């Protein structure tokens, strides 16, 4: 039996700027899984960097509120919502609430760095 404790998993910052703890990954544990499972946190007022995966992904919101952007679509999401993100969709999530936005990420097949594209963010300065 494998029981993975969240606090036993090292926290790291992903390529899209999200605080993440990887719970289950078939390349890192002796598991017969196709998918990976991670716990993610976006702090108040923060936004993940636009990115896409060649694989499908599901977010399950545990707490907080946010704006989920998938390609040209925008939906307000909150605790209890499950969001399907199709392969190759440009996506990001913004914490629009008053507490941390906490969610689970399920990637199928399991997440690999080479399957992710991070899009550059451009800042426009206006001189007055």
mmCIF file with all atom_site columns, C-alpha atoms in Angstrom:
data_model
loop_
_atom_site.group_PDB
_atom_site.id
_atom_site.type_symbol
_atom_site.label_atom_id
_atom_site.label_alt_id
_atom_site.label_comp_id
_atom_site.label_asym_id
_atom_site.label_entity_id
_atom_site.label_seq_id
_atom_site.pdbx_PDB_ins_code
_atom_site.Cartn_x
_atom_site.Cartn_y
_atom_site.Cartn_z
_atom_site.occupancy
_atom_site.B_iso_or_equiv
_atom_site.pdbx_formal_charge
_atom_site.auth_seq_id
_atom_site.auth_comp_id
_atom_site.auth_asym_id
_atom_site.auth_atom_id
_atom_site.pdbx_PDB_model_num
ATOM 1   C CA . UNK A 1 1   ? 0.000   0.000  0.000   1.00 0.00 ? 1   UNK A CA 1
ATOM 2   C CA . UNK A 1 2   ? 1.218   3.469  -0.834  1.00 0.00 ? 2   UNK A CA 1
ATOM 3   C CA . UNK A 1 3   ? -0.135  6.412  1.143   1.00 0.00 ? 3   UNK A CA 1
ATOM 4   C CA . UNK A 1 4   ? 1.425   9.677  0.057   1.00 0.00 ? 4   UNK A CA 1
ATOM 5   C CA . UNK A 1 5   ? 1.335   12.460 2.662   1.00 0.00 ? 5   UNK A CA 1
ATOM 6   C CA . UNK A 1 6   ? 1.007   15.944 1.176   1.00 0.00 ? 6   UNK A CA 1
ATOM 7   C CA . UNK A 1 7   ? 3.399   17.474 3.715   1.00 0.00 ? 7   UNK A CA 1
ATOM 8   C CA . UNK A 1 8   ? 6.001   14.803 2.904   1.00 0.00 ? 8   UNK A CA 1
ATOM 9   C CA . UNK A 1 9   ? 6.114   15.942 -0.733  1.00 0.00 ? 9   UNK A CA 1
ATOM 10  C CA . UNK A 1 10  ? 8.595   18.679 -1.574  1.00 0.00 ? 10  UNK A CA 1
ATOM 11  C CA . UNK A 1 11  ? 7.019   21.916 -2.800  1.00 0.00 ? 11  UNK A CA 1
ATOM 12  C CA . UNK A 1 12  ? 8.433   23.418 -5.989  1.00 0.00 ? 12  UNK A CA 1
ATOM 13  C CA . UNK A 1 13  ? 7.528   26.165 -8.454  1.00 0.00 ? 13  UNK A CA 1
ATOM 14  C CA . UNK A 1 14  ? 6.418   24.897 -11.853 1.00 0.00 ? 14  UNK A CA 1
ATOM 15  C CA . UNK A 1 15  ? 7.267   26.411 -15.223 1.00 0.00 ? 15  UNK A CA 1
ATOM 16  C CA . UNK A 1 16  ? 3.912   28.229 -15.125 1.00 0.00 ? 16  UNK A CA 1
ATOM 17  C CA . UNK A 1 17  ? 4.659   29.735 -11.688 1.00 0.00 ? 17  UNK A CA 1
ATOM 18  C CA . UNK A 1 18  ? 2.294   27.550 -9.641  1.00 0.00 ? 18  UNK A CA 1
ATOM 19  C CA . UNK A 1 19  ? 3.336   26.152 -6.239  1.00 0.00 ? 19  UNK A CA 1
ATOM 20  C CA . UNK A 1 20  ? 3.137   22.406 -6.655  1.00 0.00 ? 20  UNK A CA 1
ATOM 21  C CA . UNK A 1 21  ? 3.581   19.152 -4.726  1.00 0.00 ? 21  UNK A CA 1
ATOM 22  C CA . UNK A 1 22  ? 3.663   16.005 -6.817  1.00 0.00 ? 22  UNK A CA 1
ATOM 23  C CA . UNK A 1 23  ? 1.666   13.290 -5.055  1.00 0.00 ? 23  UNK A CA 1
ATOM 24  C CA . UNK A 1 24  ? 1.722   10.395 -7.517  1.00 0.00 ? 24  UNK A CA 1
ATOM 25  C CA . UNK A 1 25  ? 3.816   9.887  -10.647 1.00 0.00 ? 25  UNK A CA 1
ATOM 26  C CA . UNK A 1 26  ? 4.515   6.524  -12.314 1.00 0.00 ? 26  UNK A CA 1
ATOM 27  C CA . UNK A 1 27  ? 8.089   7.581  -13.194 1.00 0.00 ? 27  UNK A CA 1
ATOM 28  C CA . UNK A 1 28  ? 8.910   8.412  -9.570  1.00 0.00 ? 28  UNK A CA 1
ATOM 29  C CA . UNK A 1 29  ? 7.104   5.653  -7.678  1.00 0.00 ? 29  UNK A CA 1
ATOM 30  C CA . UNK A 1 30  ? 6.540   1.966  -8.448  1.00 0.00 ? 30  UNK A CA 1
ATOM 31  C CA . UNK A 1 31  ? 2.964   2.514  -9.619  1.00 0.00 ? 31  UNK A CA 1
ATOM 32  C CA . UNK A 1 32  ? 0.992   1.114  -12.516 1.00 0.00 ? 32  UNK A CA 1
ATOM 33  C CA . UNK A 1 33  ? -0.673  4.418  -13.429 1.00 0.00 ? 33  UNK A CA 1
ATOM 34  C CA . UNK A 1 34  ? -1.058  6.225  -16.729 1.00 0.00 ? 34  UNK A CA 1
ATOM 35  C CA . UNK A 1 35  ? -1.607  9.585  -15.024 1.00 0.00 ? 35  UNK A CA 1
ATOM 36  C CA . UNK A 1 36  ? 0.136   11.849 -12.533 1.00 0.00 ? 36  UNK A CA 1
ATOM 37  C CA . UNK A 1 37  ? -1.526  13.614 -9.597  1.00 0.00 ? 37  UNK A CA 1
ATOM 38  C CA . UNK A 1 38  ? -0.311  16.878 -8.108  1.00 0.00 ? 38  UNK A CA 1
ATOM 39  C CA . UNK A 1 39  ? -1.517  19.405 -5.521  1.00 0.00 ? 39  UNK A CA 1
ATOM 40  C CA . UNK A 1 40  ? -1.310  23.027 -6.684  1.00 0.00 ? 40  UNK A CA 1
ATOM 41  C CA . UNK A 1 41  ? -1.620  26.443 -5.014  1.00 0.00 ? 41  UNK A CA 1
ATOM 42  C CA . UNK A 1 42  ? -1.981  29.862 -6.648  1.00 0.00 ? 42  UNK A CA 1
ATOM 43  C CA . UNK A 1 43  ? -1.654  32.670 -4.113  1.00 0.00 ? 43  UNK A CA 1
ATOM 44  C CA . UNK A 1 44  ? -4.120  35.551 -3.761  1.00 0.00 ? 44  UNK A CA 1
ATOM 45  C CA . UNK A 1 45  ? -3.959  37.861 -6.773  1.00 0.00 ? 45  UNK A CA 1
ATOM 46  C CA . UNK A 1 46  ? -1.537  35.614 -8.679  1.00 0.00 ? 46  UNK A CA 1
ATOM 47  C CA . UNK A 1 47  ? -1.936  34.071 -12.135 1.00 0.00 ? 47  UNK A CA 1
ATOM 48  C CA . UNK A 1 48  ? -0.260  31.012 -13.591 1.00 0.00 ? 48  UNK A CA 1
ATOM 49  C CA . UNK A 1 49  ? 1.728   31.640 -16.762 1.00 0.00 ? 49  UNK A CA 1
ATOM 50  C CA . UNK A 1 50  ? -0.092  30.704 -19.981 1.00 0.00 ? 50  UNK A CA 1
ATOM 51  C CA . UNK A 1 51  ? 0.959   27.221 -21.020 1.00 0.00 ? 51  UNK A CA 1
ATOM 52  C CA . UNK A 1 52  ? -0.214  24.107 -22.833 1.00 0.00 ? 52  UNK A CA 1
ATOM 53  C CA . UNK A 1 53  ? 0.335   20.379 -22.529 1.00 0.00 ? 53  UNK A CA 1
ATOM 54  C CA . UNK A 1 54  ? 0.281   17.823 -25.320 1.00 0.00 ? 54  UNK A CA 1
ATOM 55  C CA . UNK A 1 55  ? -1.700  15.655 -22.893 1.00 0.00 ? 55  UNK A CA 1
ATOM 56  C CA . UNK A 1 56  ? -5.121  16.081 -21.311 1.00 0.00 ? 56  UNK A CA 1
ATOM 57  C CA . UNK A 1 57  ? -5.429  17.574 -17.836 1.00 0.00 ? 57  UNK A CA 1
ATOM 58  C CA . UNK A 1 58  ? -8.104  17.908 -15.176 1.00 0.00 ? 58  UNK A CA 1
ATOM 59  C CA . UNK A 1 59  ? -8.144  20.459 -12.355 1.00 0.00 ? 59  UNK A CA 1
ATOM 60  C CA . UNK A 1 60  ? -10.290 19.773 -9.309  1.00 0.00 ? 60  UNK A CA 1
ATOM 61  C CA . UNK A 1 61  ? -10.723 22.894 -7.168  1.00 0.00 ? 61  UNK A CA 1
ATOM 62  C CA . UNK A 1 62  ? -10.402 22.185 -3.419  1.00 0.00 ? 62  UNK A CA 1
ATOM 63  C CA . UNK A 1 63  ? -10.682 25.749 -2.103  1.00 0.00 ? 63  UNK A CA 1
ATOM 64  C CA . UNK A 1 64  ? -10.675 29.333 -3.272  1.00 0.00 ? 64  UNK A CA 1
ATOM 65  C CA . UNK A 1 65  ? -12.044 31.016 -6.378  1.00 0.00 ? 65  UNK A CA 1
ATOM 66  C CA . UNK A 1 66  ? -10.477 31.752 -9.718  1.00 0.00 ? 66  UNK A CA 1
ATOM 67  C CA . UNK A 1 67  ? -10.816 32.519 -13.380 1.00 0.00 ? 67  UNK A CA 1
ATOM 68  C CA . UNK A 1 68  ? -9.994  29.567 -15.619 1.00 0.00 ? 68  UNK A CA 1
ATOM 69  C CA . UNK A 1 69  ? -8.829  30.499 -19.105 1.00 0.00 ? 69  UNK A CA 1
ATOM 70  C CA . UNK A 1 70  ? -8.750  27.799 -21.786 1.00 0.00 ? 70  UNK A CA 1
ATOM 71  C CA . UNK A 1 71  ? -7.988  29.092 -25.265 1.00 0.00 ? 71  UNK A CA 1
ATOM 72  C CA . UNK A 1 72  ? -10.573 31.906 -25.765 1.00 0.00 ? 72  UNK A CA 1
ATOM 73  C CA . UNK A 1 73  ? -12.945 30.731 -23.022 1.00 0.00 ? 73  UNK A CA 1
ATOM 74  C CA . UNK A 1 74  ? -13.208 32.082 -19.456 1.00 0.00 ? 74  UNK A CA 1
ATOM 75  C CA . UNK A 1 75  ? -15.145 30.534 -16.567 1.00 0.00 ? 75  UNK A CA 1
ATOM 76  C CA . UNK A 1 76  ? -15.302 31.426 -12.879 1.00 0.00 ? 76  UNK A CA 1
ATOM 77  C CA . UNK A 1 77  ? -14.325 28.339 -10.848 1.00 0.00 ? 77  UNK A CA 1
ATOM 78  C CA . UNK A 1 78  ? -14.628 27.499 -7.165  1.00 0.00 ? 78  UNK A CA 1
ATOM 79  C CA . UNK A 1 79  ? -14.381 24.642 -4.682  1.00 0.00 ? 79  UNK A CA 1
ATOM 80  C CA . UNK A 1 80  ? -16.046 21.509 -5.996  1.00 0.00 ? 80  UNK A CA 1
ATOM 81  C CA . UNK A 1 81  ? -15.517 22.313 -9.690  1.00 0.00 ? 81  UNK A CA 1
ATOM 82  C CA . UNK A 1 82  ? -13.763 19.885 -12.047 1.00 0.00 ? 82  UNK A CA 1
ATOM 83  C CA . UNK A 1 83  ? -12.254 21.420 -15.184 1.00 0.00 ? 83  UNK A CA 1
ATOM 84  C CA . UNK A 1 84  ? -11.261 19.401 -18.260 1.00 0.00 ? 84  UNK A CA 1
ATOM 85  C CA . UNK A 1 85  ? -8.371  20.883 -20.249 1.00 0.00 ? 85  UNK A CA 1
ATOM 86  C CA . UNK A 1 86  ? -7.946  19.276 -23.682 1.00 0.00 ? 86  UNK A CA 1
ATOM 87  C CA . UNK A 1 87  ? -4.529  18.476 -25.154 1.00 0.00 ? 87  UNK A CA 1
ATOM 88  C CA . UNK A 1 88  ? -2.694  21.464 -26.694 1.00 0.00 ? 88  UNK A CA 1
ATOM 89  C CA . UNK A 1 89  ? -5.120  24.021 -25.218 1.00 0.00 ? 89  UNK A CA 1
ATOM 90  C CA . UNK A 1 90  ? -3.540  27.289 -24.103 1.00 0.00 ? 90  UNK A CA 1
ATOM 91  C CA . UNK A 1 91  ? -4.485  27.646 -20.441 1.00 0.00 ? 91  UNK A CA 1
ATOM 92  C CA . UNK A 1 92  ? -3.928  29.608 -17.267 1.00 0.00 ? 92  UNK A CA 1
ATOM 93  C CA . UNK A 1 93  ? -5.739  30.209 -14.004 1.00 0.00 ? 93  UNK A CA 1
ATOM 94  C CA . UNK A 1 94  ? -5.995  33.422 -11.979 1.00 0.00 ? 94  UNK A CA 1
ATOM 95  C CA . UNK A 1 95  ? -6.781  33.551 -8.293  1.00 0.00 ? 95  UNK A CA 1
ATOM 96  C CA . UNK A 1 96  ? -9.610  36.093 -8.068  1.00 0.00 ? 96  UNK A CA 1
ATOM 97  C CA . UNK A 1 97  ? -10.615 35.258 -4.508  1.00 0.00 ? 97  UNK A CA 1
ATOM 98  C CA . UNK A 1 98  ? -9.683  36.272 -0.967  1.00 0.00 ? 98  UNK A CA 1
ATOM 99  C CA . UNK A 1 99  ? -7.813  33.045 -0.115  1.00 0.00 ? 99  UNK A CA 1
ATOM 100 C CA . UNK A 1 100 ? -5.302  30.747 -1.789  1.00 0.00 ? 100 UNK A CA 1
ATOM 101 C CA . UNK A 1 101 ? -6.651  28.873 -4.809  1.00 0.00 ? 101 UNK A CA 1
ATOM 102 C CA . UNK A 1 102 ? -5.931  25.197 -4.126  1.00 0.00 ? 102 UNK A CA 1
ATOM 103 C CA . UNK A 1 103 ? -6.552  22.418 -6.635  1.00 0.00 ? 103 UNK A CA 1
ATOM 104 C CA . UNK A 1 104 ? -5.533  18.956 -7.765  1.00 0.00 ? 104 UNK A CA 1
ATOM 105 C CA . UNK A 1 105 ? -4.025  18.419 -11.221 1.00 0.00 ? 105 UNK A CA 1
ATOM 106 C CA . UNK A 1 106 ? -4.454  15.098 -12.983 1.00 0.00 ? 106 UNK A CA 1
ATOM 107 C CA . UNK A 1 107 ? -2.423  14.733 -16.181 1.00 0.00 ? 107 UNK A CA 1
ATOM 108 C CA . UNK A 1 108 ? -2.996  11.780 -18.519 1.00 0.00 ? 108 UNK A CA 1
ATOM 109 C CA . UNK A 1 109 ? -0.663  10.403 -19.666 1.00 0.00 ? 109 UNK A CA 1
ATOM 110 C CA . UNK A 1 110 ? 1.592   11.415 -16.764 1.00 0.00 ? 110 UNK A CA 1
ATOM 111 C CA . UNK A 1 111 ? 3.169   14.890 -16.865 1.00 0.00 ? 111 UNK A CA 1
ATOM 112 C CA . UNK A 1 112 ? 6.569   15.244 -18.562 1.00 0.00 ? 112 UNK A CA 1
ATOM 113 C CA . UNK A 1 113 ? 8.484   18.475 -18.987 1.00 0.00 ? 113 UNK A CA 1
ATOM 114 C CA . UNK A 1 114 ? 8.906   17.908 -22.725 1.00 0.00 ? 114 UNK A CA 1
ATOM 115 C CA . UNK A 1 115 ? 5.095   17.815 -23.108 1.00 0.00 ? 115 UNK A CA 1
ATOM 116 C CA . UNK A 1 116 ? 4.662   21.365 -21.767 1.00 0.00 ? 116 UNK A CA 1
ATOM 117 C CA . UNK A 1 117 ? 4.984   24.667 -23.595 1.00 0.00 ? 117 UNK A CA 1
ATOM 118 C CA . UNK A 1 118 ? 5.265   27.882 -21.549 1.00 0.00 ? 118 UNK A CA 1
ATOM 119 C CA . UNK A 1 119 ? 4.190   31.001 -23.447 1.00 0.00 ? 119 UNK A CA 1
ATOM 120 C CA . UNK A 1 120 ? 6.014   34.275 -22.900 1.00 0.00 ? 120 UNK A CA 1
ATOM 121 C CA . UNK A 1 121 ? 4.162   37.016 -21.084 1.00 0.00 ? 121 UNK A CA 1
ATOM 122 C CA . UNK A 1 122 ? 4.478   40.442 -22.583 1.00 0.00 ? 122 UNK A CA 1
ATOM 123 C CA . UNK A 1 123 ? 4.124   43.588 -20.542 1.00 0.00 ? 123 UNK A CA 1
ATOM 124 C CA . UNK A 1 124 ? 3.181   46.761 -22.344 1.00 0.00 ? 124 UNK A CA 1
ATOM 125 C CA . UNK A 1 125 ? 4.439   49.997 -20.822 1.00 0.00 ? 125 UNK A CA 1
ATOM 126 C CA . UNK A 1 126 ? 2.487   53.149 -21.489 1.00 0.00 ? 126 UNK A CA 1
ATOM 127 C CA . UNK A 1 127 ? 4.394   56.402 -21.136 1.00 0.00 ? 127 UNK A CA 1
ATOM 128 C CA . UNK A 1 128 ? 2.217   59.355 -20.230 1.00 0.00 ? 128 UNK A CA 1
#
